[in-house]
Short mmCIF file of C-alpha atoms and ligand atoms in Angstrom, two decimals:
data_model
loop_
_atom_site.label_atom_id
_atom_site.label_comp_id
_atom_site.label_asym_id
_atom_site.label_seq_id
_atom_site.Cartn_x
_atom_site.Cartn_y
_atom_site.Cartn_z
CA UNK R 9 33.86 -33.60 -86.51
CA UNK R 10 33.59 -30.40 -84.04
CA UNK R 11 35.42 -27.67 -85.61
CA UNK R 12 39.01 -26.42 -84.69
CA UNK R 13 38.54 -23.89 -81.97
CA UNK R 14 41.76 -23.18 -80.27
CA UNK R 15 43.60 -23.82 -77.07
CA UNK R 16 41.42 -23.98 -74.00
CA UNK R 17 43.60 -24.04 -70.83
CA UNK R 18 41.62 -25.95 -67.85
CA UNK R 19 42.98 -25.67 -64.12
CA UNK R 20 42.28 -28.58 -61.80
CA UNK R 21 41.60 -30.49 -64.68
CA UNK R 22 42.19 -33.83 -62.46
CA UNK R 23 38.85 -33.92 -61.17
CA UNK R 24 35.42 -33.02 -60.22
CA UNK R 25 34.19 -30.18 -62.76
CA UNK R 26 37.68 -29.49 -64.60
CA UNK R 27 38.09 -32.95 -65.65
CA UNK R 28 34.72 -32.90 -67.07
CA UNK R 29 35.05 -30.15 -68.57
CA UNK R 30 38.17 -30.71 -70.36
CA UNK R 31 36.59 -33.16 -72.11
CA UNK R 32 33.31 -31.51 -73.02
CA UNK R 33 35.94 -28.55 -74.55
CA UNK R 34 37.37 -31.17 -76.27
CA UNK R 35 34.23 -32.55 -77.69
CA UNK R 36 33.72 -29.37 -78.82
CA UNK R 37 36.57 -28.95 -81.03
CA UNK R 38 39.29 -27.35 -78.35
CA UNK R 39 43.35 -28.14 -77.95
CA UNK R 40 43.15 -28.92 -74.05
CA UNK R 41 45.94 -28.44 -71.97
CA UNK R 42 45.11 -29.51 -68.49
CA UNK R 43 46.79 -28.49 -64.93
CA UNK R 44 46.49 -29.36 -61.85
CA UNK R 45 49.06 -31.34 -59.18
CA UNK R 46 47.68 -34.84 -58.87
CA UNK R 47 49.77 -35.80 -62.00
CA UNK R 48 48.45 -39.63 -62.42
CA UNK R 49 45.20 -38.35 -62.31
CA UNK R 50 45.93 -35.64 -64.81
CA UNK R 51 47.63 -37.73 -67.51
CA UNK R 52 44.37 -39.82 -67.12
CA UNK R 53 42.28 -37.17 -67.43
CA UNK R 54 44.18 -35.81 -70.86
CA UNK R 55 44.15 -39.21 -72.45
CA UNK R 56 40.45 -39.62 -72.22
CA UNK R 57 40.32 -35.83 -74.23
CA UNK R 58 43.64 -36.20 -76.41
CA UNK R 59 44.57 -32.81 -74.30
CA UNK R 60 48.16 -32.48 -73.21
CA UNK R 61 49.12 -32.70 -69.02
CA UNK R 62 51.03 -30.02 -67.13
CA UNK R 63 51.66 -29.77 -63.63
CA UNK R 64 50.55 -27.25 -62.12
CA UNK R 65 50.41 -25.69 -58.25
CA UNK R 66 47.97 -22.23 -58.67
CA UNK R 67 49.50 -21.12 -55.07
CA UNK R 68 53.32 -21.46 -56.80
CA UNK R 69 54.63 -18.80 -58.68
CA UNK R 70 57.19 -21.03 -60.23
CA UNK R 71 54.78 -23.20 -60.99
CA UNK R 72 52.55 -21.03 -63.06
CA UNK R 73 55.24 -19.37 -64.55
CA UNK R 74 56.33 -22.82 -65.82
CA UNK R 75 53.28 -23.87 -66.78
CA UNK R 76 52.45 -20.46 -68.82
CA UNK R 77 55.69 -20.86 -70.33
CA UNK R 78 54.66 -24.30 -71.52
CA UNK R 79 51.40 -22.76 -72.77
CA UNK R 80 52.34 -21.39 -76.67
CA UNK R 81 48.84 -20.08 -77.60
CA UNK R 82 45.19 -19.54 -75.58
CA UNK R 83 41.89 -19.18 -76.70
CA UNK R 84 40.06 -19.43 -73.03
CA UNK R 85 41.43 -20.07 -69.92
CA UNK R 86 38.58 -21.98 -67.58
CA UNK R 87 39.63 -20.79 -63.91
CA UNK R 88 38.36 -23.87 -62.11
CA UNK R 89 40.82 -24.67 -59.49
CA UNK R 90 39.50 -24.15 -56.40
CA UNK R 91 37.68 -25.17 -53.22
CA UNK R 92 36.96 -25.06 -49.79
CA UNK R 93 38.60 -25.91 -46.21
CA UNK R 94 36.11 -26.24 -43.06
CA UNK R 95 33.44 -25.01 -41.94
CA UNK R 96 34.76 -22.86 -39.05
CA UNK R 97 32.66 -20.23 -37.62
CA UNK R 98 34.79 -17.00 -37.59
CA UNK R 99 34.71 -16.77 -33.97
CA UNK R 100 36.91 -20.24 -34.55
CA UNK R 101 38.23 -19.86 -37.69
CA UNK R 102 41.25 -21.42 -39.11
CA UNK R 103 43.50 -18.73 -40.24
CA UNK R 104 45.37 -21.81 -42.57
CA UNK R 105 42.53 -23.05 -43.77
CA UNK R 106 41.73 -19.49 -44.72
CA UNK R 107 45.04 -18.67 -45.93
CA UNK R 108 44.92 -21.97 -47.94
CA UNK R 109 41.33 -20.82 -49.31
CA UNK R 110 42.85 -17.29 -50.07
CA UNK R 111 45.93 -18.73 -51.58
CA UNK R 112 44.50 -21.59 -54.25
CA UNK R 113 40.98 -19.34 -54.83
CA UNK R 114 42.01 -15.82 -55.17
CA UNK R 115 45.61 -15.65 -55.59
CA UNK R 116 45.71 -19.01 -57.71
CA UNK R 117 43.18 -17.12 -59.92
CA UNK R 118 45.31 -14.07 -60.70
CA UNK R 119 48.54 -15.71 -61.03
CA UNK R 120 46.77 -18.07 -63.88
CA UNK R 121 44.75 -15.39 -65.34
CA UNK R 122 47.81 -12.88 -65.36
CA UNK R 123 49.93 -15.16 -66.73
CA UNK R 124 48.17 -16.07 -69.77
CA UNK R 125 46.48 -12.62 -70.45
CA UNK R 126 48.65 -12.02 -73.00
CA UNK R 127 48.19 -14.31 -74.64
CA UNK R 128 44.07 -14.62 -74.25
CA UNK R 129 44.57 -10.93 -75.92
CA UNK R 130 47.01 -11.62 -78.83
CA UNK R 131 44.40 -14.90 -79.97
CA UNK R 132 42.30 -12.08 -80.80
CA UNK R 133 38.83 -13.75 -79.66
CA UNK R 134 40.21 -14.66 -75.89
CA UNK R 135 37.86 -15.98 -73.35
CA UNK R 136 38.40 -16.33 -69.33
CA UNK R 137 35.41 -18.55 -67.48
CA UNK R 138 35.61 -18.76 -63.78
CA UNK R 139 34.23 -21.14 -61.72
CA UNK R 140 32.70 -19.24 -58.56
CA UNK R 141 30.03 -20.73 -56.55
CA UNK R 142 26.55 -19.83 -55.08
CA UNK R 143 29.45 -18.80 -52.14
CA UNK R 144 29.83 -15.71 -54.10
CA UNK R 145 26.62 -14.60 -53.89
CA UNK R 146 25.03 -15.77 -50.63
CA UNK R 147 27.19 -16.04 -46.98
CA UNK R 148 25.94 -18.71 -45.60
CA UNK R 149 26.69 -19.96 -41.52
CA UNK R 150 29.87 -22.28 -41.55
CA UNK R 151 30.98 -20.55 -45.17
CA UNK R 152 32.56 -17.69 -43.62
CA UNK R 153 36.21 -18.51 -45.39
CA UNK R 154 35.14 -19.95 -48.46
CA UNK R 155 32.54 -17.04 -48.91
CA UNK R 156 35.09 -14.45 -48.41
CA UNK R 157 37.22 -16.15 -50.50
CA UNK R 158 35.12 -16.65 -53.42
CA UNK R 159 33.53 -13.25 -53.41
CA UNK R 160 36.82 -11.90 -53.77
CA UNK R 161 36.90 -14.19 -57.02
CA UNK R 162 33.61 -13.11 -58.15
CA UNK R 163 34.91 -8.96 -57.41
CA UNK R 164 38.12 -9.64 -59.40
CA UNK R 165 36.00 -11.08 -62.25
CA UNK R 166 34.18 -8.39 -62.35
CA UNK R 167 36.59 -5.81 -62.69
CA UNK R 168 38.68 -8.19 -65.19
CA UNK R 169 35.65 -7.94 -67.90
CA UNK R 170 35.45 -3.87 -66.74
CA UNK R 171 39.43 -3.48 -67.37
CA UNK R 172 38.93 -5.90 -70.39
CA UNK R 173 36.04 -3.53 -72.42
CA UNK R 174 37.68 -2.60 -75.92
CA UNK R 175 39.74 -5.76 -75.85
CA UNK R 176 38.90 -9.15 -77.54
CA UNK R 177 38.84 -10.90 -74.44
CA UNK R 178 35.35 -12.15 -72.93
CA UNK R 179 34.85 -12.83 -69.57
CA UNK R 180 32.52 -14.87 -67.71
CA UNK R 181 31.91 -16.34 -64.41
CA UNK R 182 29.91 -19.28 -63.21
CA UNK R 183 28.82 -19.79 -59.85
CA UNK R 184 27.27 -23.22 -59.25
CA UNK R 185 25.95 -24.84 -56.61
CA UNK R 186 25.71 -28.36 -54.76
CA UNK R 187 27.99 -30.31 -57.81
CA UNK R 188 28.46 -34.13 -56.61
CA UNK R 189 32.65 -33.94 -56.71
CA UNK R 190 35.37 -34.51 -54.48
CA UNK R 191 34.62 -30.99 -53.50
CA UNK R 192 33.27 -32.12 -49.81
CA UNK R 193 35.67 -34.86 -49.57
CA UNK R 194 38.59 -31.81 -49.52
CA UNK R 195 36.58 -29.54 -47.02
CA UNK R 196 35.90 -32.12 -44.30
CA UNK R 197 39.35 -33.00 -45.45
CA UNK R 198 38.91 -36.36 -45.89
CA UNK R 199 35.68 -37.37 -43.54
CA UNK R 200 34.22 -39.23 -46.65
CA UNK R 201 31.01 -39.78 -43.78
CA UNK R 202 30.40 -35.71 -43.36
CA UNK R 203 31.34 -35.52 -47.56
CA UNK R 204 28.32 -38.26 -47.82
CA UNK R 205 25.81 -36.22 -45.65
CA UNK R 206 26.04 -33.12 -48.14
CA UNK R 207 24.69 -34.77 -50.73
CA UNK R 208 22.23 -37.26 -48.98
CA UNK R 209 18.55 -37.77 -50.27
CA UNK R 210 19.39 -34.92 -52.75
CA UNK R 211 19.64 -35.21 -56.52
CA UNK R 212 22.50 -32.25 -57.04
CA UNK R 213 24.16 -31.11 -60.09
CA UNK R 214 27.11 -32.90 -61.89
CA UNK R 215 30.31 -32.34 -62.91
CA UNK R 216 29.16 -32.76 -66.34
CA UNK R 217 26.29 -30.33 -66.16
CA UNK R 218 28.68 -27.31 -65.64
CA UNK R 219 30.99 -28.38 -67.68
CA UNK R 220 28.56 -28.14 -70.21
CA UNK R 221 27.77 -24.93 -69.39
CA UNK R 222 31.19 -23.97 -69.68
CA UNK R 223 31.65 -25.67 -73.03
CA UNK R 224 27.89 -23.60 -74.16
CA UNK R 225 29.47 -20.24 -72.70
CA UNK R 226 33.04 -20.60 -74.79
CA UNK R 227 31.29 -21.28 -78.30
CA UNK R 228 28.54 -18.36 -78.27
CA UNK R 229 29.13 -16.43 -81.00
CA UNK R 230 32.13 -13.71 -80.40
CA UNK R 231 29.64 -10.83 -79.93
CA UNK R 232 28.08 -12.23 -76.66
CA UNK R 233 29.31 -12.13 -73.59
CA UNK R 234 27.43 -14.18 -70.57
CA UNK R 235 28.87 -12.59 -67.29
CA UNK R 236 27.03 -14.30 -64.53
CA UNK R 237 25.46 -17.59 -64.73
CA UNK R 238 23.75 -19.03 -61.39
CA UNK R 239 23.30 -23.07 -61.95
CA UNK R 240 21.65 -24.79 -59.22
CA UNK R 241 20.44 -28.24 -58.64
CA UNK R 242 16.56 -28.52 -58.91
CA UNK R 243 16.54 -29.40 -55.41
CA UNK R 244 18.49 -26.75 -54.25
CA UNK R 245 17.14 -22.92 -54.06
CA UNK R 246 19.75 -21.09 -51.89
CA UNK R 247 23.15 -22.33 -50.39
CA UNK R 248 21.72 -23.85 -47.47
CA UNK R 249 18.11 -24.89 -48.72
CA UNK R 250 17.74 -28.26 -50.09
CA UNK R 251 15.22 -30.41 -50.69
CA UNK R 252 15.97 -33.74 -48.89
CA UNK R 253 14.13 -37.22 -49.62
CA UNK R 254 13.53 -39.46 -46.96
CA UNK R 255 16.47 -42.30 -47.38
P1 LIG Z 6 37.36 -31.26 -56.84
O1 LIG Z 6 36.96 -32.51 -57.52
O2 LIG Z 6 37.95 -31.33 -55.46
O3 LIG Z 6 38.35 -30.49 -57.82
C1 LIG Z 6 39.20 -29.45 -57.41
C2 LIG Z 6 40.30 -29.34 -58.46
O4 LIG Z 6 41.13 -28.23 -58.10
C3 LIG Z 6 41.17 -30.58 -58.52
O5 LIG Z 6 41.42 -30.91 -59.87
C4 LIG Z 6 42.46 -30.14 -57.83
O6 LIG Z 6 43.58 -30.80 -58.43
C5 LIG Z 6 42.48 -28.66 -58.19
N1 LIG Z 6 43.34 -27.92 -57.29
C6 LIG Z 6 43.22 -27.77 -55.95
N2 LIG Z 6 44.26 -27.06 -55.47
C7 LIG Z 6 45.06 -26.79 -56.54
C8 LIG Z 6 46.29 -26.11 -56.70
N3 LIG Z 6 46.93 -25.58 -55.65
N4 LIG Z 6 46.81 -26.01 -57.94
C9 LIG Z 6 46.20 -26.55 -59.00
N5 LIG Z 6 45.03 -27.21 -58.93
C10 LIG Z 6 44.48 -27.33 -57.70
O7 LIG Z 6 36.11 -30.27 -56.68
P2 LIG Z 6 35.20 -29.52 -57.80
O8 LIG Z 6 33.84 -29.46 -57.23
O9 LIG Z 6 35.39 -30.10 -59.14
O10 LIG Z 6 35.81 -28.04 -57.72
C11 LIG Z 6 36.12 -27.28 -58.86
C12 LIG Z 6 35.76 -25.82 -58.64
O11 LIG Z 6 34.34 -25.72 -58.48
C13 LIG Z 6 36.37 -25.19 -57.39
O12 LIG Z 6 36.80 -23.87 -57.70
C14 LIG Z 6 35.22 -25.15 -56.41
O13 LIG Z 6 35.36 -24.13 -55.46
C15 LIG Z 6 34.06 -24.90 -57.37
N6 LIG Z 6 32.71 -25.24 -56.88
C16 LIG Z 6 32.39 -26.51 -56.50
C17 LIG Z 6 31.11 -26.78 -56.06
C18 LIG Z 6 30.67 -28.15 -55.61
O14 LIG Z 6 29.65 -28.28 -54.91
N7 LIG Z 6 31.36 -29.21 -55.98
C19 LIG Z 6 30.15 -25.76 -56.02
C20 LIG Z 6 30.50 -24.48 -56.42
C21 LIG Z 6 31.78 -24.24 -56.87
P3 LIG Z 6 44.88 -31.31 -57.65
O15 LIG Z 6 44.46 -31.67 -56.26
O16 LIG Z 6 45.31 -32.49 -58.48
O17 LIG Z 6 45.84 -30.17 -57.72
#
């Protein structure tokens, strides 16, 4: 039996990398309360980890504030909501999709992270995780709006764990790369033939692997603090070079 370590709040928790890793937190001993806006998909999701469901719309203030007030005590708070629209060039860029990329990645990010900061401080041994992206640390052609997007994640991080020095609060961010999810599916918003090509004749990571990372981040002991961690696929060594097999 995994001891009792808290509340871990998980944003898009009905999928891809938040559903897995609200149930690796639970295996390893956390409370989950899961959010996100798909709320069949959620309820599913908290069943399989005994966590408790909460809509929840990142680009709503009502919505966050009605989910924080929902939220009694945190421990860690895994920012994981997130993802990208197109693949515009910025000569053709989308200012929606951009908005839309601003709105869920950045803004969804401090709205959720200033909402339950308070209470992240008054656990006395808080912990924020992020989930960046390789897009954080590389611009790559096509990524224009998701790299601006989730830089500006990976700056506010950064300053979070500067702001947060002298407070029990860690902070962490993880910035993954290729992760087989529905994550391509949303940006080629719903061309399930372009979401197939990303991941053909590769072997790229899992939901499950960075959740795992999430879950080995979240019980180091107090004292550390991991605030960068780059996980890419074997077959993948920068955000647009990948190792295809012949299919
Ligand atoms: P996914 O399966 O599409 O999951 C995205 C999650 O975000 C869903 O649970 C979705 O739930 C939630 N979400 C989207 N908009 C939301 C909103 N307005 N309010 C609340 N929740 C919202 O894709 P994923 O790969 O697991 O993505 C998770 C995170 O990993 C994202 O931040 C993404 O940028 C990042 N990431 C993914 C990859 C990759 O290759 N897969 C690589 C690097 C980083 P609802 O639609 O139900 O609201």
């Amino acid at each position: 039996m995994a001891r009792n370590r808290g509340v871990a709040v998980v944003t898009g928790a009905s999928s891809g990398i938040g559903a897995a890793t609200a149930r690796a937190l639970a295996d390893a001993g956390y409370d989950v309360v899961l959010g996100a806006r798909r709320a069949d998909l959620l309820a599913d999701v908290a069943q399989q980890c005994g966590g408790r469901a909460i809509p929840l719309d990142v680009t709503d203030d009502a919505s966050v504030a009605a989910f924080a007030a929902q939220v009694e005590r945190c421990d860690l708070l895994v920012n994981n909501a997130g993802g990208a629209l197109g693949t515009d060039s910025v000569a053709d860029a989308d200012l929606d999709d951009w908005r839309r990329m601003h709105e869920v990645n950045v803004l969804g990010t401090l709205r959720v992270t200033k909402a339950l900061l308070p209470k992240l401080v008054a656990s006395g041994d808080g912990q924020v995780v992020t989930i960046g992206s390789i897009a954080a640390r590389e611009p790559y052609q096509g990524g224009a709006g998701y790299n601006a997007a989730k830089h500006a994640v990976a700056a506010m991080t950064r300053v979070l764990r500067l702001e947060l020095l002298g407070q029990p609060v860690r902070v962490c961010e993880i910035d993954p790369g290729m992760v087989h999810t529905d994550f391509s599916l949303v940006r080629f918003k719903g061309d399930q033939e372009r979401a197939d090509a990303v991941y053909a004749g590769v072997e790229p990571l899992l939901a499950e692997d960075v959740a795992d990372a999430v879950a080995w981040v979240a019980t180091r002991p107090s004292r550390v603090n991991i605030d960068q961690l780059l996980m890419l696929a074997r077959d993948q060594t920068s955000a647009q070079v990948v190792h295809r097999r012949a299919q």
